[in-house]
Amino acid sequence: MAGPLAWHRFATLADASEALAEAVAIRLKDLLAGQGRALLAVPGGTTPAGFLAALGRHDLPWEQVTLLPTDERFVAADDAASNERMIRAQFAPLAEGRAAFLSFHEHGSDIEAAAALLCAKLAELPEIDLLVSGMGADGHIASLFPGDARGLSAGPGVHAVAATPPDLPPRLSLSPARLLGAGHACLLISGQEKERVLASAVELPGAFPVGLLLGRPRGLDVYWAKA
């Protein structure tokens, strides 16, 4: 059974990013007080840049936090399209060496082999404590795209998958099981088009990859910005 879906609506992406950063910081503080470490998954692209910058301004023991991307383009780590490059640039504790990072790079030039190596590495880690996801206009999350039967149907023992979306570079992505298993999940989106896509996914969750998050038993917090 799906858990609660909570909407948090804001006029601007900057407002949504600040509010999400504060909510994540509060949860991280509680996690660190209780278990002494936290695993935080964050999205790439352009939308989360403000959130990452705002989160990095919070005063937390970041040395106890490990970040990882929800997905990564199969390019060099310093490529302009690299999610890791963006995350490192925007999140000050990481840029300053005060937080740990699980890179999706450094796994060779064959994407299937890289996915297998990443899967093995993720299998050694606990569940994600906090997941912040983005969503594309087609309803994709991480690099799980509509029509990607193999990626979307990966079983519970799979932690990472290779994705080869049409007309896009190949990517590595967290698996459905990894996304579903997160202790707490948030979705950061902006614009009326994505609001409509998410509303459609609520009605027909199986038609969109974001339906995976909507069906989480632990629920989902949506941070939506009008513009």
CSV table of N, CA and C in Angstrom, one decimal, residues 8-164:
chain,number,residue,atom,x,y,z
A,8,HIS,N,4.3,20.3,-1.1
A,8,HIS,CA,4.7,21.5,-0.5
A,8,HIS,C,4.9,22.5,-1.7
A,9,ARG,N,4.1,23.5,-1.8
A,9,ARG,CA,4.0,24.3,-3.0
A,9,ARG,C,4.7,25.7,-2.7
A,10,PHE,N,5.4,26.2,-3.7
A,10,PHE,CA,6.2,27.4,-3.6
A,10,PHE,C,6.1,28.2,-4.9
A,11,ALA,N,6.2,29.5,-4.8
A,11,ALA,CA,6.2,30.4,-6.0
A,11,ALA,C,7.4,30.2,-6.8
A,12,THR,N,8.6,30.1,-6.2
A,12,THR,CA,9.8,30.0,-7.0
A,12,THR,C,10.6,28.8,-6.6
A,13,LEU,N,11.5,28.4,-7.5
A,13,LEU,CA,12.4,27.3,-7.3
A,13,LEU,C,13.3,27.6,-6.1
A,14,ALA,N,13.7,28.8,-6.0
A,14,ALA,CA,14.6,29.2,-4.9
A,14,ALA,C,14.0,29.0,-3.6
A,15,ASP,N,12.7,29.3,-3.5
A,15,ASP,CA,11.9,29.1,-2.2
A,15,ASP,C,11.8,27.6,-1.9
A,16,ALA,N,11.5,26.8,-3.0
A,16,ALA,CA,11.3,25.4,-2.8
A,16,ALA,C,12.6,24.8,-2.4
A,17,SER,N,13.7,25.2,-3.0
A,17,SER,CA,15.0,24.7,-2.7
A,17,SER,C,15.5,25.0,-1.3
A,18,GLU,N,15.2,26.2,-0.8
A,18,GLU,CA,15.5,26.5,0.6
A,18,GLU,C,14.7,25.7,1.6
A,19,ALA,N,13.4,25.5,1.3
A,19,ALA,CA,12.6,24.8,2.2
A,19,ALA,C,13.0,23.3,2.2
A,20,LEU,N,13.3,22.7,1.1
A,20,LEU,CA,13.7,21.4,1.0
A,20,LEU,C,15.1,21.2,1.7
A,21,ALA,N,16.0,22.1,1.5
A,21,ALA,CA,17.3,22.0,2.2
A,21,ALA,C,17.1,22.0,3.7
A,22,GLU,N,16.2,22.9,4.2
A,22,GLU,CA,16.0,22.9,5.7
A,22,GLU,C,15.4,21.6,6.2
A,23,ALA,N,14.4,21.0,5.4
A,23,ALA,CA,13.8,19.8,5.8
A,23,ALA,C,14.8,18.6,5.8
A,24,VAL,N,15.7,18.6,4.8
A,24,VAL,CA,16.7,17.5,4.7
A,24,VAL,C,17.7,17.7,5.9
A,25,ALA,N,18.1,19.0,6.1
A,25,ALA,CA,19.1,19.2,7.2
A,25,ALA,C,18.5,18.8,8.6
A,26,ILE,N,17.2,19.0,8.8
A,26,ILE,CA,16.6,18.6,10.1
A,26,ILE,C,16.6,17.1,10.2
A,27,ARG,N,16.3,16.4,9.1
A,27,ARG,CA,16.3,14.9,9.1
A,27,ARG,C,17.7,14.4,9.3
A,28,LEU,N,18.7,15.0,8.6
A,28,LEU,CA,20.0,14.5,8.7
A,28,LEU,C,20.5,14.7,10.2
A,29,LYS,N,20.2,15.8,10.8
A,29,LYS,CA,20.6,16.0,12.2
A,29,LYS,C,20.1,14.9,13.1
A,30,ASP,N,18.8,14.6,12.9
A,30,ASP,CA,18.2,13.5,13.7
A,30,ASP,C,18.9,12.2,13.4
A,31,LEU,N,19.1,11.9,12.2
A,31,LEU,CA,19.8,10.6,11.8
A,31,LEU,C,21.2,10.5,12.4
A,32,LEU,N,21.9,11.6,12.3
A,32,LEU,CA,23.3,11.6,12.8
A,32,LEU,C,23.3,11.5,14.3
A,33,ALA,N,22.4,12.1,15.0
A,33,ALA,CA,22.3,11.9,16.4
A,33,ALA,C,22.0,10.5,16.8
A,34,GLY,N,21.2,9.8,16.0
A,34,GLY,CA,20.7,8.5,16.4
A,34,GLY,C,21.7,7.4,15.9
A,35,GLN,N,22.3,7.5,14.7
A,35,GLN,CA,23.1,6.4,14.2
A,35,GLN,C,24.5,6.8,13.8
A,36,GLY,N,24.8,8.1,13.9
A,36,GLY,CA,26.2,8.5,13.7
A,36,GLY,C,26.7,8.6,12.3
A,37,ARG,N,25.8,8.3,11.3
A,37,ARG,CA,26.2,8.4,9.9
A,37,ARG,C,24.9,8.5,9.1
A,38,ALA,N,25.0,8.9,7.8
A,38,ALA,CA,23.8,9.0,6.9
A,38,ALA,C,24.3,8.9,5.5
A,39,LEU,N,23.4,8.3,4.7
A,39,LEU,CA,23.6,8.1,3.3
A,39,LEU,C,22.6,8.9,2.5
A,40,LEU,N,23.0,9.9,1.8
A,40,LEU,CA,22.1,10.8,1.1
A,40,LEU,C,22.3,10.7,-0.4
A,41,ALA,N,21.2,10.5,-1.1
A,41,ALA,CA,21.2,10.4,-2.6
A,41,ALA,C,20.6,11.7,-3.1
A,42,VAL,N,21.2,12.3,-4.1
A,42,VAL,CA,20.8,13.5,-4.6
A,42,VAL,C,20.8,13.5,-6.2
A,43,PRO,N,19.9,14.3,-6.8
A,43,PRO,CA,19.8,14.2,-8.3
A,43,PRO,C,20.8,15.1,-9.0
A,44,GLY,N,21.0,14.9,-10.3
A,44,GLY,CA,21.8,15.7,-11.1
A,44,GLY,C,21.0,16.7,-11.9
A,45,GLY,N,21.5,17.2,-13.0
A,45,GLY,CA,20.8,18.1,-13.8
A,45,GLY,C,20.9,19.5,-13.3
A,46,THR,N,20.0,20.4,-13.7
A,46,THR,CA,20.1,21.8,-13.3
A,46,THR,C,19.2,22.2,-12.1
A,47,THR,N,18.0,21.6,-12.0
A,47,THR,CA,17.0,21.9,-11.0
A,47,THR,C,17.6,21.9,-9.6
A,48,PRO,N,18.4,20.9,-9.2
A,48,PRO,CA,18.8,20.8,-7.8
A,48,PRO,C,20.0,21.6,-7.4
A,49,ALA,N,20.5,22.4,-8.2
A,49,ALA,CA,21.7,23.2,-7.9
A,49,ALA,C,21.5,24.1,-6.7
A,50,GLY,N,20.3,24.8,-6.7
A,50,GLY,CA,20.0,25.7,-5.6
A,50,GLY,C,19.8,25.0,-4.3
A,51,PHE,N,19.2,23.8,-4.4
A,51,PHE,CA,19.0,23.0,-3.2
A,51,PHE,C,20.3,22.6,-2.6
A,52,LEU,N,21.2,22.1,-3.4
A,52,LEU,CA,22.5,21.6,-2.9
A,52,LEU,C,23.3,22.8,-2.3
A,53,ALA,N,23.3,23.9,-2.9
A,53,ALA,CA,24.0,25.1,-2.4
A,53,ALA,C,23.4,25.5,-1.0
A,54,ALA,N,22.0,25.5,-0.9
A,54,ALA,CA,21.4,25.8,0.4
A,54,ALA,C,21.6,24.8,1.4
A,55,LEU,N,21.6,23.5,1.1
A,55,LEU,CA,21.9,22.4,2.0
A,55,LEU,C,23.3,22.6,2.6
A,56,GLY,N,24.2,22.9,1.7
A,56,GLY,CA,25.6,23.0,2.2
A,56,GLY,C,25.9,24.1,3.1
A,57,ARG,N,25.0,25.1,3.2
A,57,ARG,CA,25.2,26.2,4.2
A,57,ARG,C,24.7,25.8,5.6
A,58,HIS,N,24.1,24.7,5.7
A,58,HIS,CA,23.6,24.2,7.1
A,58,HIS,C,24.8,23.7,7.9
A,59,ASP,N,24.9,24.0,9.1
A,59,ASP,CA,26.0,23.6,10.0
A,59,ASP,C,25.7,22.2,10.6
A,60,LEU,N,26.3,21.2,9.9
A,60,LEU,CA,26.1,19.8,10.3
A,60,LEU,C,27.5,19.1,10.3
A,61,PRO,N,27.6,18.0,11.0
A,61,PRO,CA,28.9,17.3,10.9
A,61,PRO,C,29.0,16.5,9.6
A,62,TRP,N,29.3,17.2,8.6
A,62,TRP,CA,29.2,16.6,7.2
A,62,TRP,C,30.2,15.5,7.0
A,63,GLU,N,31.2,15.4,7.9
A,63,GLU,CA,32.1,14.3,7.8
A,63,GLU,C,31.4,12.9,8.0
A,64,GLN,N,30.2,13.0,8.6
A,64,GLN,CA,29.5,11.7,8.9
A,64,GLN,C,28.5,11.4,7.8
A,65,VAL,N,28.5,12.2,6.7
A,65,VAL,CA,27.5,12.1,5.7
A,65,VAL,C,28.2,11.6,4.4
A,66,THR,N,27.6,10.6,3.7
A,66,THR,CA,28.1,10.2,2.4
A,66,THR,C,27.0,10.6,1.4
A,67,LEU,N,27.4,11.3,0.3
A,67,LEU,CA,26.5,11.6,-0.8
A,67,LEU,C,26.7,10.6,-1.9
A,68,LEU,N,25.7,10.4,-2.7
A,68,LEU,CA,25.8,9.7,-4.0
A,68,LEU,C,24.8,10.2,-4.9
A,69,PRO,N,25.0,10.2,-6.2
A,69,PRO,CA,24.1,10.7,-7.2
A,69,PRO,C,23.0,9.6,-7.4
A,70,THR,N,21.8,10.0,-7.8
A,70,THR,CA,20.8,9.0,-8.1
A,70,THR,C,21.1,8.4,-9.4
A,71,ASP,N,21.8,9.1,-10.3
A,71,ASP,CA,22.2,8.5,-11.6
A,71,ASP,C,23.4,9.4,-12.1
A,72,GLU,N,24.0,8.9,-13.2
A,72,GLU,CA,25.1,9.6,-13.8
A,72,GLU,C,25.2,9.2,-15.3
A,73,ARG,N,25.5,10.3,-16.0
A,73,ARG,CA,25.8,10.1,-17.4
A,73,ARG,C,27.2,9.4,-17.6
A,74,PHE,N,27.3,8.5,-18.6
A,74,PHE,CA,28.5,7.7,-18.7
A,74,PHE,C,29.5,8.5,-19.5
A,75,VAL,N,30.0,9.5,-18.8
A,75,VAL,CA,31.0,10.4,-19.4
A,75,VAL,C,32.1,10.6,-18.3
A,76,ALA,N,33.1,11.3,-18.6
A,76,ALA,CA,34.2,11.6,-17.7
A,76,ALA,C,33.7,12.4,-16.5
A,77,ALA,N,34.3,12.2,-15.4
A,77,ALA,CA,33.8,12.9,-14.1
A,77,ALA,C,33.9,14.4,-14.3
A,78,ASP,N,34.8,14.9,-15.1
A,78,ASP,CA,34.9,16.4,-15.2
A,78,ASP,C,34.2,16.9,-16.5
A,79,ASP,N,33.4,16.0,-17.1
A,79,ASP,CA,32.7,16.5,-18.3
A,79,ASP,C,31.6,17.4,-17.9
A,80,ALA,N,31.3,18.4,-18.8
A,80,ALA,CA,30.2,19.4,-18.4
A,80,ALA,C,28.9,18.7,-18.2
A,81,ALA,N,28.6,17.5,-18.7
A,81,ALA,CA,27.4,16.8,-18.5
A,81,ALA,C,27.3,16.0,-17.2
A,82,SER,N,28.5,15.9,-16.6
A,82,SER,CA,28.5,15.0,-15.4
A,82,SER,C,27.8,15.5,-14.2
A,83,ASN,N,26.9,14.6,-13.7
A,83,ASN,CA,26.2,15.0,-12.4
A,83,ASN,C,27.1,15.2,-11.3
A,84,GLU,N,28.1,14.3,-11.2
A,84,GLU,CA,29.1,14.5,-10.1
A,84,GLU,C,29.8,15.8,-10.2
A,85,ARG,N,30.1,16.3,-11.3
A,85,ARG,CA,30.8,17.6,-11.5
A,85,ARG,C,29.9,18.7,-10.9
A,86,MET,N,28.6,18.7,-11.2
A,86,MET,CA,27.7,19.7,-10.7
A,86,MET,C,27.5,19.6,-9.2
A,87,ILE,N,27.4,18.4,-8.7
A,87,ILE,CA,27.2,18.2,-7.3
A,87,ILE,C,28.4,18.7,-6.5
A,88,ARG,N,29.5,18.4,-7.0
A,88,ARG,CA,30.8,18.8,-6.3
A,88,ARG,C,30.9,20.4,-6.3
A,89,ALA,N,30.5,20.9,-7.4
A,89,ALA,CA,30.6,22.4,-7.6
A,89,ALA,C,29.6,23.1,-6.7
A,90,GLN,N,28.4,22.6,-6.5
A,90,GLN,CA,27.3,23.3,-5.8
A,90,GLN,C,27.3,23.0,-4.3
A,91,PHE,N,27.8,21.8,-3.9
A,91,PHE,CA,27.6,21.4,-2.5
A,91,PHE,C,29.0,21.7,-1.8
A,92,ALA,N,29.0,22.8,-1.0
A,92,ALA,CA,30.3,23.3,-0.5
A,92,ALA,C,31.0,22.2,0.4
A,93,PRO,N,30.3,21.5,1.3
A,93,PRO,CA,31.0,20.5,2.1
A,93,PRO,C,31.8,19.5,1.3
A,94,LEU,N,31.3,19.1,0.2
A,94,LEU,CA,31.9,18.2,-0.7
A,94,LEU,C,33.1,18.8,-1.4
A,95,ALA,N,32.9,20.0,-1.9
A,95,ALA,CA,34.0,20.7,-2.6
A,95,ALA,C,35.2,21.0,-1.6
A,96,GLU,N,34.8,21.2,-0.3
A,96,GLU,CA,35.9,21.5,0.7
A,96,GLU,C,36.4,20.2,1.4
A,97,GLY,N,36.0,19.0,0.9
A,97,GLY,CA,36.5,17.8,1.5
A,97,GLY,C,35.9,17.4,2.8
A,98,ARG,N,34.8,18.0,3.2
A,98,ARG,CA,34.2,17.7,4.5
A,98,ARG,C,33.1,16.7,4.5
A,99,ALA,N,32.8,16.1,3.3
A,99,ALA,CA,31.8,15.1,3.2
A,99,ALA,C,32.3,14.0,2.3
A,100,ALA,N,31.8,12.8,2.4
A,100,ALA,CA,32.3,11.7,1.5
A,100,ALA,C,31.3,11.6,0.3
A,101,PHE,N,31.8,11.0,-0.8
A,101,PHE,CA,31.1,10.9,-2.0
A,101,PHE,C,31.3,9.5,-2.6
A,102,LEU,N,30.2,8.9,-3.0
A,102,LEU,CA,30.3,7.6,-3.8
A,102,LEU,C,30.2,7.9,-5.3
A,103,SER,N,31.3,7.8,-5.9
A,103,SER,CA,31.3,8.2,-7.4
A,103,SER,C,30.8,7.0,-8.2
A,104,PHE,N,30.1,7.4,-9.3
A,104,PHE,CA,29.6,6.4,-10.3
A,104,PHE,C,30.6,6.2,-11.4
A,105,HIS,N,31.7,7.0,-11.3
A,105,HIS,CA,32.8,6.9,-12.3
A,105,HIS,C,33.8,5.9,-11.9
A,106,GLU,N,34.9,5.8,-12.6
A,106,GLU,CA,36.0,4.9,-12.2
A,106,GLU,C,35.6,3.4,-12.3
A,107,HIS,N,34.8,3.1,-13.2
A,107,HIS,CA,34.4,1.7,-13.4
A,107,HIS,C,34.6,1.2,-14.8
A,108,GLY,N,35.6,1.8,-15.5
A,108,GLY,CA,35.9,1.3,-16.8
A,108,GLY,C,35.1,1.9,-17.9
A,109,SER,N,35.3,1.4,-19.1
A,109,SER,CA,34.7,2.0,-20.3
A,109,SER,C,33.5,1.2,-20.8
A,110,ASP,N,33.2,0.1,-20.3
A,110,ASP,CA,32.1,-0.8,-20.7
A,110,ASP,C,31.0,-0.5,-19.7
A,111,ILE,N,29.8,0.0,-20.2
A,111,ILE,CA,28.8,0.4,-19.2
A,111,ILE,C,28.2,-0.8,-18.5
A,112,GLU,N,28.0,-1.9,-19.1
A,112,GLU,CA,27.5,-3.1,-18.4
A,112,GLU,C,28.4,-3.6,-17.3
A,113,ALA,N,29.7,-3.6,-17.6
A,113,ALA,CA,30.7,-4.0,-16.6
A,113,ALA,C,30.7,-2.9,-15.5
A,114,ALA,N,30.5,-1.7,-15.8
A,114,ALA,CA,30.5,-0.6,-14.8
A,114,ALA,C,29.3,-0.7,-13.9
A,115,ALA,N,28.2,-1.1,-14.5
A,115,ALA,CA,26.9,-1.2,-13.7
A,115,ALA,C,27.1,-2.4,-12.7
A,116,ALA,N,27.7,-3.5,-13.2
A,116,ALA,CA,27.9,-4.6,-12.3
A,116,ALA,C,28.9,-4.3,-11.1
A,117,LEU,N,29.9,-3.5,-11.4
A,117,LEU,CA,30.8,-3.1,-10.4
A,117,LEU,C,30.2,-2.2,-9.4
A,118,LEU,N,29.4,-1.2,-9.9
A,118,LEU,CA,28.7,-0.3,-9.0
A,118,LEU,C,27.6,-1.0,-8.2
A,119,CYS,N,27.0,-2.0,-8.8
A,119,CYS,CA,26.0,-2.8,-8.1
A,119,CYS,C,26.7,-3.5,-6.9
A,120,ALA,N,27.8,-4.1,-7.1
A,120,ALA,CA,28.5,-4.8,-6.0
A,120,ALA,C,28.9,-3.8,-4.9
A,121,LYS,N,29.4,-2.6,-5.3
A,121,LYS,CA,29.8,-1.6,-4.3
A,121,LYS,C,28.5,-1.2,-3.5
A,122,LEU,N,27.4,-0.9,-4.1
A,122,LEU,CA,26.2,-0.5,-3.4
A,122,LEU,C,25.7,-1.6,-2.5
A,123,ALA,N,25.9,-2.8,-2.9
A,123,ALA,CA,25.4,-4.0,-2.1
A,123,ALA,C,26.1,-4.0,-0.7
A,124,GLU,N,27.3,-3.4,-0.6
A,124,GLU,CA,28.0,-3.4,0.7
A,124,GLU,C,27.5,-2.2,1.6
A,125,LEU,N,26.7,-1.4,1.1
A,125,LEU,CA,26.2,-0.2,1.8
A,125,LEU,C,24.8,-0.4,2.4
A,126,PRO,N,24.5,0.3,3.5
A,126,PRO,CA,23.1,0.2,4.0
A,126,PRO,C,22.1,0.9,3.1
A,127,GLU,N,20.9,0.8,3.4
A,127,GLU,CA,19.8,1.5,2.7
A,127,GLU,C,20.1,3.0,2.6
A,128,ILE,N,19.7,3.7,1.6
A,128,ILE,CA,19.7,5.1,1.6
A,128,ILE,C,18.8,5.7,2.7
A,129,ASP,N,19.4,6.6,3.5
A,129,ASP,CA,18.6,7.2,4.5
A,129,ASP,C,17.7,8.3,4.0
A,130,LEU,N,18.2,9.1,3.1
A,130,LEU,CA,17.4,10.2,2.5
A,130,LEU,C,17.6,10.2,1.0
A,131,LEU,N,16.5,10.2,0.3
A,131,LEU,CA,16.6,10.3,-1.2
A,131,LEU,C,15.9,11.6,-1.6
A,132,VAL,N,16.6,12.4,-2.4
A,132,VAL,CA,16.1,13.5,-3.1
A,132,VAL,C,16.1,13.2,-4.6
A,133,SER,N,15.0,13.2,-5.2
A,133,SER,CA,14.9,12.9,-6.6
A,133,SER,C,14.4,14.1,-7.4
A,134,GLY,N,14.8,14.1,-8.7
A,134,GLY,CA,14.2,15.0,-9.6
A,134,GLY,C,13.3,14.2,-10.5
A,135,MET,N,12.7,14.8,-11.5
A,135,MET,CA,11.8,14.1,-12.4
A,135,MET,C,11.8,14.8,-13.8
A,136,GLY,N,11.9,14.1,-14.8
A,136,GLY,CA,11.9,14.7,-16.2
A,136,GLY,C,10.5,14.9,-16.6
A,137,ALA,N,10.3,15.7,-17.7
A,137,ALA,CA,9.0,16.0,-18.2
A,137,ALA,C,8.3,14.7,-18.8
A,138,ASP,N,9.0,13.7,-19.0
A,138,ASP,CA,8.4,12.4,-19.4
A,138,ASP,C,8.1,11.5,-18.2
A,139,GLY,N,8.4,12.0,-17.0
A,139,GLY,CA,8.1,11.2,-15.8
A,139,GLY,C,9.2,10.3,-15.4
A,140,HIS,N,10.4,10.5,-16.0
A,140,HIS,CA,11.5,9.6,-15.6
A,140,HIS,C,12.1,10.1,-14.3
A,141,ILE,N,12.7,9.2,-13.5
A,141,ILE,CA,13.4,9.5,-12.3
A,141,ILE,C,14.8,8.8,-12.3
A,142,ALA,N,15.8,9.4,-11.7
A,142,ALA,CA,17.1,8.9,-11.8
A,142,ALA,C,17.4,8.7,-13.3
A,143,SER,N,17.8,7.6,-13.8
A,143,SER,CA,17.9,7.3,-15.2
A,143,SER,C,17.0,6.1,-15.6
A,144,LEU,N,15.8,6.0,-14.9
A,144,LEU,CA,14.8,5.0,-15.3
A,144,LEU,C,13.8,5.7,-16.1
A,145,PHE,N,13.8,5.4,-17.4
A,145,PHE,CA,13.0,6.1,-18.4
A,145,PHE,C,11.8,5.3,-18.8
A,146,PRO,N,10.7,6.0,-19.3
A,146,PRO,CA,9.5,5.2,-19.8
A,146,PRO,C,10.0,4.2,-20.9
A,147,GLY,N,9.4,3.1,-20.8
A,147,GLY,CA,9.8,2.0,-21.8
A,147,GLY,C,11.0,1.2,-21.5
A,148,ASP,N,11.8,1.6,-20.5
A,148,ASP,CA,13.0,0.8,-20.1
A,148,ASP,C,12.6,-0.4,-19.3
A,149,ALA,N,12.1,-1.4,-20.0
A,149,ALA,CA,11.6,-2.6,-19.3
A,149,ALA,C,12.6,-3.2,-18.4
A,150,ARG,N,13.9,-3.3,-18.9
A,150,ARG,CA,14.9,-4.0,-18.1
A,150,ARG,C,15.2,-3.2,-16.8
A,151,GLY,N,15.4,-1.9,-17.0
A,151,GLY,CA,15.8,-1.1,-15.8
A,151,GLY,C,14.6,-1.1,-14.8
A,152,LEU,N,13.4,-0.9,-15.2
A,152,LEU,CA,12.3,-0.7,-14.4
A,152,LEU,C,11.9,-2.1,-13.7
A,153,SER,N,12.2,-3.2,-14.3
A,153,SER,CA,11.9,-4.5,-13.8
A,153,SER,C,13.0,-5.2,-13.0
A,154,ALA,N,14.1,-4.4,-12.8
A,154,ALA,CA,15.2,-5.0,-12.1
A,154,ALA,C,14.8,-5.5,-10.7
A,155,GLY,N,15.2,-6.7,-10.3
A,155,GLY,CA,14.7,-7.3,-9.1
A,155,GLY,C,15.4,-6.7,-7.8
A,156,PRO,N,14.9,-7.2,-6.6
A,156,PRO,CA,15.4,-6.6,-5.4
A,156,PRO,C,16.9,-6.8,-5.1
A,157,GLY,N,17.5,-7.8,-5.7
A,157,GLY,CA,19.0,-7.9,-5.5
A,157,GLY,C,19.8,-7.1,-6.4
A,158,VAL,N,19.2,-6.2,-7.2
A,158,VAL,CA,19.9,-5.4,-8.1
A,158,VAL,C,20.0,-4.0,-7.5
A,159,HIS,N,21.2,-3.4,-7.5
A,159,HIS,CA,21.3,-2.1,-6.8
A,159,HIS,C,21.6,-0.9,-7.8
A,160,ALA,N,22.1,-1.3,-9.0
A,160,ALA,CA,22.4,-0.3,-10.1
A,160,ALA,C,22.1,-0.9,-11.4
A,161,VAL,N,21.7,-0.1,-12.4
A,161,VAL,CA,21.4,-0.6,-13.7
A,161,VAL,C,22.0,0.4,-14.7
A,162,ALA,N,22.3,-0.2,-15.9
A,162,ALA,CA,22.7,0.6,-17.1
A,162,ALA,C,21.5,1.0,-17.9
A,163,ALA,N,21.5,2.2,-18.3
A,163,ALA,CA,20.4,2.7,-19.1
A,163,ALA,C,20.9,3.3,-20.4
A,164,THR,N,20.3,3.0,-21.5
A,164,THR,CA,20.6,3.5,-22.8
A,164,THR,C,19.4,4.1,-23.5
